[in-house]
Short mmCIF file of C-alpha atoms in Angstrom, two decimals:
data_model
loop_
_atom_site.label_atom_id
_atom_site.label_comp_id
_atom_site.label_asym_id
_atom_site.label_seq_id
_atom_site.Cartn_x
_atom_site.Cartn_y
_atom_site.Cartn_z
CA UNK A 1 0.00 0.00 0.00
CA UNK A 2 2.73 2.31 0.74
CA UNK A 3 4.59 1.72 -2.61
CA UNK A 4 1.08 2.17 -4.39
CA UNK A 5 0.79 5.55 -2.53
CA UNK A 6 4.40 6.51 -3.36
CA UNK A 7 4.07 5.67 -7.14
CA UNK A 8 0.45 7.42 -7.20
CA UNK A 9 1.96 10.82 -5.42
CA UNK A 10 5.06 10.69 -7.84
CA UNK A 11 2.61 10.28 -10.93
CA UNK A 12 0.82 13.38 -9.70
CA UNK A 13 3.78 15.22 -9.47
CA UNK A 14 5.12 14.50 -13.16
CA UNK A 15 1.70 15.18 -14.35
CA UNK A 16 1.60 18.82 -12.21
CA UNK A 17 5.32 19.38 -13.83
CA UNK A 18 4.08 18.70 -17.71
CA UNK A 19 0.87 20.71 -17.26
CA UNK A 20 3.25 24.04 -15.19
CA UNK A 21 5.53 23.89 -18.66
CA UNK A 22 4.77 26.64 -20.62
CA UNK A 23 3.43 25.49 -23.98
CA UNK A 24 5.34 26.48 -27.24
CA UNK A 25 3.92 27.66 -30.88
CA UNK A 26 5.16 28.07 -34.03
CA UNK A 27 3.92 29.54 -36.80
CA UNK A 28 2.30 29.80 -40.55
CA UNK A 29 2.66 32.60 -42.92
CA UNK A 30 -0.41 33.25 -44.52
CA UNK A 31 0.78 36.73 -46.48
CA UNK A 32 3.17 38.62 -46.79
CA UNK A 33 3.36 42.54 -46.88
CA UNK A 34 6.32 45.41 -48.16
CA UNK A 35 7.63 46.82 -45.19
CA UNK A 36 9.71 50.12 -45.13
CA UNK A 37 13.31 48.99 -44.69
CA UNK A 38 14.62 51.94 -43.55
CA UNK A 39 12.32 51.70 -40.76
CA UNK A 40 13.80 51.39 -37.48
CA UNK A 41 10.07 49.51 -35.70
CA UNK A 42 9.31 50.53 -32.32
CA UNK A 43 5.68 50.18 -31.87
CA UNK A 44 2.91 48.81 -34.18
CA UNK A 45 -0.96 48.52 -34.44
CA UNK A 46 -3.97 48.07 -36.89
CA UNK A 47 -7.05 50.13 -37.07
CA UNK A 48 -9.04 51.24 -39.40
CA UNK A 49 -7.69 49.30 -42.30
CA UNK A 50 -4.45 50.96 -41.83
CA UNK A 51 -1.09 50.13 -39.57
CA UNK A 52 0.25 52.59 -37.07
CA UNK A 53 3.74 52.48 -36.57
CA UNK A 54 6.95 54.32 -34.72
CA UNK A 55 10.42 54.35 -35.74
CA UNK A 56 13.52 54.81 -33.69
CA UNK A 57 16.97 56.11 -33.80
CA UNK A 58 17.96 59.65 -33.06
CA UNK A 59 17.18 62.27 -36.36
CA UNK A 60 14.82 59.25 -37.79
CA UNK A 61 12.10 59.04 -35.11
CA UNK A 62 8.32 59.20 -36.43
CA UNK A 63 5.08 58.05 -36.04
CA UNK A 64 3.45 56.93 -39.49
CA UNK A 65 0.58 55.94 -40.97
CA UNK A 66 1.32 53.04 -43.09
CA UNK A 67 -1.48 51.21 -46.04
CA UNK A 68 -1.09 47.38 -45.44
CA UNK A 69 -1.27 46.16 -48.79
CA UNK A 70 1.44 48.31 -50.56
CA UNK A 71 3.70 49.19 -47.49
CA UNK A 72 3.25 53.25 -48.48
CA UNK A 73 3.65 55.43 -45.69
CA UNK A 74 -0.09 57.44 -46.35
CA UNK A 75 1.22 59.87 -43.06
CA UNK A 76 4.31 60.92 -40.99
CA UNK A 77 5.14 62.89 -38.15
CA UNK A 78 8.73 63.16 -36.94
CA UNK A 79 9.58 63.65 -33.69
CA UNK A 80 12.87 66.19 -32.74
CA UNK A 81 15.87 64.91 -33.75
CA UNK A 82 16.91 64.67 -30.13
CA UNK A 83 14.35 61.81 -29.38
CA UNK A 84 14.67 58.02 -29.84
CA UNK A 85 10.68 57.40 -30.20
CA UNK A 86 9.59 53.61 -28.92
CA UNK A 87 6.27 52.15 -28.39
CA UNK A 88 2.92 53.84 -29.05
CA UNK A 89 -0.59 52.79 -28.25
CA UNK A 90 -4.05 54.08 -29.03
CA UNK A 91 -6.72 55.56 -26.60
CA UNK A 92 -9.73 56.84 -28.05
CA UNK A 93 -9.07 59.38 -30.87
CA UNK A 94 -5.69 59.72 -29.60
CA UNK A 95 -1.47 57.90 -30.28
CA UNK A 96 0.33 57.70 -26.87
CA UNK A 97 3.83 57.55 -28.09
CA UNK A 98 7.08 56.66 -25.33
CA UNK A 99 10.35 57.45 -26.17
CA UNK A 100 13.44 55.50 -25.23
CA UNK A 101 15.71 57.47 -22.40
CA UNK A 102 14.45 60.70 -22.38
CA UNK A 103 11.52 60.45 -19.80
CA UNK A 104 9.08 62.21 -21.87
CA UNK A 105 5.88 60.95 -23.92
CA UNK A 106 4.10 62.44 -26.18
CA UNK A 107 0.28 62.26 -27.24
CA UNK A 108 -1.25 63.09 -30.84
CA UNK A 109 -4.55 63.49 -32.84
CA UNK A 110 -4.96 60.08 -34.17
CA UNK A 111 -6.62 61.69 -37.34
CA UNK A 112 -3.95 64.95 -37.95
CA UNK A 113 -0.65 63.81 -36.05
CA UNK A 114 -0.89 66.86 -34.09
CA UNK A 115 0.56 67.19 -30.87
CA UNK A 116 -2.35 67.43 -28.07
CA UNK A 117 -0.16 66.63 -25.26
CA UNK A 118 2.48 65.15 -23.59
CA UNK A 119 3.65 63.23 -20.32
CA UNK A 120 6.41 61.94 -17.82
CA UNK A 121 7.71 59.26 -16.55
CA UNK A 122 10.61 57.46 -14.80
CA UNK A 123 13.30 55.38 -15.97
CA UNK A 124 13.51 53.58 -19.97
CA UNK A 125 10.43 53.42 -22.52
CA UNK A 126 9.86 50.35 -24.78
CA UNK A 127 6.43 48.68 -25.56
CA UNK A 128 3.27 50.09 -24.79
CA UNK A 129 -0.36 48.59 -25.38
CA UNK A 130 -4.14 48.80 -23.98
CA UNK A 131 -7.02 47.27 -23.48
CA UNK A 132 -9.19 49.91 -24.09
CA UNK A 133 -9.42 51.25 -20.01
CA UNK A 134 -5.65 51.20 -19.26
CA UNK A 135 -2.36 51.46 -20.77
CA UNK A 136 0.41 48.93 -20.61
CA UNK A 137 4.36 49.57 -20.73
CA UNK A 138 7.40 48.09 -20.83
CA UNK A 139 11.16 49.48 -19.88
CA UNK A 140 12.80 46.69 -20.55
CA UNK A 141 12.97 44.69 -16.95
CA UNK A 142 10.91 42.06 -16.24
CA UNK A 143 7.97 44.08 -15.13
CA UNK A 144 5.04 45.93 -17.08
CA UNK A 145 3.45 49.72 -15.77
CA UNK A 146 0.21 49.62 -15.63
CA UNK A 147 -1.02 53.60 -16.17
CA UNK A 148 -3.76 55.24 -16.06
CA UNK A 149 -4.51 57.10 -19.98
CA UNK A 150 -5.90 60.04 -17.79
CA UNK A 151 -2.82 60.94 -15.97
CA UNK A 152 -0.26 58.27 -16.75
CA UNK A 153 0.19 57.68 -13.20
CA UNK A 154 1.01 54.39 -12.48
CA UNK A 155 -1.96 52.25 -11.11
CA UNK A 156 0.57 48.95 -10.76
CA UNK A 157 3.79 46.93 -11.37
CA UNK A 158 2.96 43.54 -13.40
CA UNK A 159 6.01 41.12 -12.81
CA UNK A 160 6.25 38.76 -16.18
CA UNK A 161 7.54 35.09 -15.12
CA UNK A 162 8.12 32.17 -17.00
CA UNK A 163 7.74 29.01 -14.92
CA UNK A 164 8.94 31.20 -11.71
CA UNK A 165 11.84 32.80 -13.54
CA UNK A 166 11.28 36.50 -14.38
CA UNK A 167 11.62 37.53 -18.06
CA UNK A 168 13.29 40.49 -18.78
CA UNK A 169 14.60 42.22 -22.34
CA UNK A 170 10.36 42.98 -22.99
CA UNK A 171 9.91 45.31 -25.45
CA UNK A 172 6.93 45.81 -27.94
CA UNK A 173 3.73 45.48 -26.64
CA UNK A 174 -0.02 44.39 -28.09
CA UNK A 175 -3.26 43.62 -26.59
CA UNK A 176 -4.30 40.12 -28.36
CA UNK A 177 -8.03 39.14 -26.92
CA UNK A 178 -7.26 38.69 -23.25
CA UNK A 179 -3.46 38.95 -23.30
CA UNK A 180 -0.46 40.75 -23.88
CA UNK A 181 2.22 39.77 -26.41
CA UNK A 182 5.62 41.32 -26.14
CA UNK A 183 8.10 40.65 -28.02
CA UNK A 184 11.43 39.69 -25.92
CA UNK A 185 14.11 41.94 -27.29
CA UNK A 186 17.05 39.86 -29.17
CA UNK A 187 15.23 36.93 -29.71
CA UNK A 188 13.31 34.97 -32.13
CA UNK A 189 9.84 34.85 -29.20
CA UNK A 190 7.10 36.28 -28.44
CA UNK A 191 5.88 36.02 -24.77
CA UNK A 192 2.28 35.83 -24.61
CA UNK A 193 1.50 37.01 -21.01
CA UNK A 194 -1.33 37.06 -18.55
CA UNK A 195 -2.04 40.66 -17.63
CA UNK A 196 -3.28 39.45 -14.24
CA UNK A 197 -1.16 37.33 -12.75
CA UNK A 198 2.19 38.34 -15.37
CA UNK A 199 2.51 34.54 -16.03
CA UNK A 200 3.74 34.18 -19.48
CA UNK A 201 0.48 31.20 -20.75
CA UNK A 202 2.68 30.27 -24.36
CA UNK A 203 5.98 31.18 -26.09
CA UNK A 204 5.52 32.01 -30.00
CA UNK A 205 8.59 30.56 -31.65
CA UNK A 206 9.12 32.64 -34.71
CA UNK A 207 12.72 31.49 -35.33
CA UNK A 208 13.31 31.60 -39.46
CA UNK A 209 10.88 34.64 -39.95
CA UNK A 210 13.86 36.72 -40.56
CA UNK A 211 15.55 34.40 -43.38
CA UNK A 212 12.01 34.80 -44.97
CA UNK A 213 12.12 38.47 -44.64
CA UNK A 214 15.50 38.63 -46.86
CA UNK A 215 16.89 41.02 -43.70
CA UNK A 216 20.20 42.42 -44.07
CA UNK A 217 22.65 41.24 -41.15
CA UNK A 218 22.67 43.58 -37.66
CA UNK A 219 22.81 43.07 -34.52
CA UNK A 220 19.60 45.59 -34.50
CA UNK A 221 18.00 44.12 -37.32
CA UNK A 222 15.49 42.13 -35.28
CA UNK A 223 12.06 40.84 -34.48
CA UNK A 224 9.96 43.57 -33.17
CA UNK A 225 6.67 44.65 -33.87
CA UNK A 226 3.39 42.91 -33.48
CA UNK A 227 0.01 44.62 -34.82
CA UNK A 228 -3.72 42.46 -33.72
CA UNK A 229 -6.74 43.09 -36.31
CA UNK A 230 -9.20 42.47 -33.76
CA UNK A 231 -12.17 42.34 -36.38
CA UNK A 232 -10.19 40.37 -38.94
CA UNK A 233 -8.50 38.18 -36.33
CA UNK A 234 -5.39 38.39 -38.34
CA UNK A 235 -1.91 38.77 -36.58
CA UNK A 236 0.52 40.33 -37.84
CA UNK A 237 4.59 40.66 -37.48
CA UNK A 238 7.65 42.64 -38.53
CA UNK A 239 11.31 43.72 -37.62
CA UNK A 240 13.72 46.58 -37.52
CA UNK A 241 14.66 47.53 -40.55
CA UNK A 242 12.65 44.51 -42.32
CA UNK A 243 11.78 44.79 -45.99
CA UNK A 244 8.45 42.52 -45.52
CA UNK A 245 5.73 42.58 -42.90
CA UNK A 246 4.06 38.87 -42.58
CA UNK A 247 0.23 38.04 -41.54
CA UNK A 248 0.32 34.86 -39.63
CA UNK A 249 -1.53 32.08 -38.11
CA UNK A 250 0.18 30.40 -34.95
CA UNK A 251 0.58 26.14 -34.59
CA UNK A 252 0.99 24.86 -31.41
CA UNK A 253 4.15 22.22 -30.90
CA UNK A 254 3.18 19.08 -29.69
CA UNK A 255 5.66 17.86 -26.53
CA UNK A 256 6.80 20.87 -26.40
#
């Protein structure tokens, strides 16, 4: 009896092990876009038919309005020379866009590009997403802001784990259904994270996407941007500096 108990209790363990391991997908590409390859992505989202995207890099910052289908930049705003933009999200009728080390946001007329306001904060800016209510941010630790669209004042800290191990390096942000996917900067993943709890549910494996892409070699030249047509349900993915923005459809990996 006390074997049978032993072997039962172990069994339950293993099983509580496989089901904790975070679950692994790969991917499909369904189609495949022109993408600016001068463009240095930060942040990225759909609406309205259209992308919305920032660019980085000091003297080469914007904010853009970008058609889908033929890659053509239909608007542009460029931020000071003296800014490295990052992440921007929408809220209403309005972009919030972060910039890198600077400390300083900006907010703009989704429809003109014009500036309507602007906002501080402490330390790095990365990703930043929403669900509609509140605003989500990454600096690049292991924790996302969550902020308040009224005031940006931070409402709380969201610590990101994977299996009990915090993940750092997050960068771009977007608000898929009921979670946030980040990309993990200098990687081939995508985290796909629980914005209660910060548990990352699934890794997105997207390792060969840049081969397809026809990239040039740089250590910069790497997976970032990740744009949800929530009416569509497509998903779609880019790079820095990435000649070709892909639509695609995610496999999960069996025993993995």
């Amino acid at each position: 009896m006390l074997m049978k108990t032993f072997v039962a209790a172990l069994a339950l363990a293993c099983s509580a092990v496989v089901q904790a391991a975070v679950p692994v997908y790969g991917y499909v590409v369904k189609n495949t876009y022109p993408h600016d390859a001068a463009a240095f992505t930060q942040g990225l989202f759909y609406r309205d038919d259209v992308l919305y995207e920032s660019t980085g890099q000091y003297g080469a910052s914007s904010i853009r309005k970008v058609e889908l289908e033929t890659g053509e930049v239909l608007q542009k705003r460029d931020l000071p020379a003296n800014y490295f933009g990052e992440g921007i999200a929408p809220v209403g009728e309005r972009i919030f866009s972060l910039t890198w080390t600077n400390e300083q946001g900006f907010v703009f007329d989704i429809d003109t590009f014009e500036q309507v306001g602007s906002f501080g904060y402490q330390g790095q800016g990365w990703g930043l997403t929403g669900d509609g209510k509140v605003l989500y941010m990454s600096d690049g630790t292991a924790f996302l802001r969550v902020l308040d669209p009224a005031t940006m004042g931070v409402l709380r800290r969201i610590r990101v784990t994977a299996d009990g191990i915090p993940v750092a390096q997050i960068n771009e942000l977007e608000w898929v259904g009921n979670e946030i996917f980040a990309n993990i900067w200098q990687t081939d993943r995508i985290a796909r994270i629980d914005p209660s709890t910060g548990q990352v549910r699934g890794w997105i494996d997207l390792s060969g996407l840049d081969e397809l892409a026809g990239t040039a070699p740089g250590s910069d030249n790497v997976l970032n941007g990740i744009a949800w047509d929530s009416k569509g349900r497509r998903l779609f993915v880019t790079g820095k500096r990435w000649p070709k923005l892909f639509e695609i459809r995610l496999t999960r990996r069996l025993g993995k």
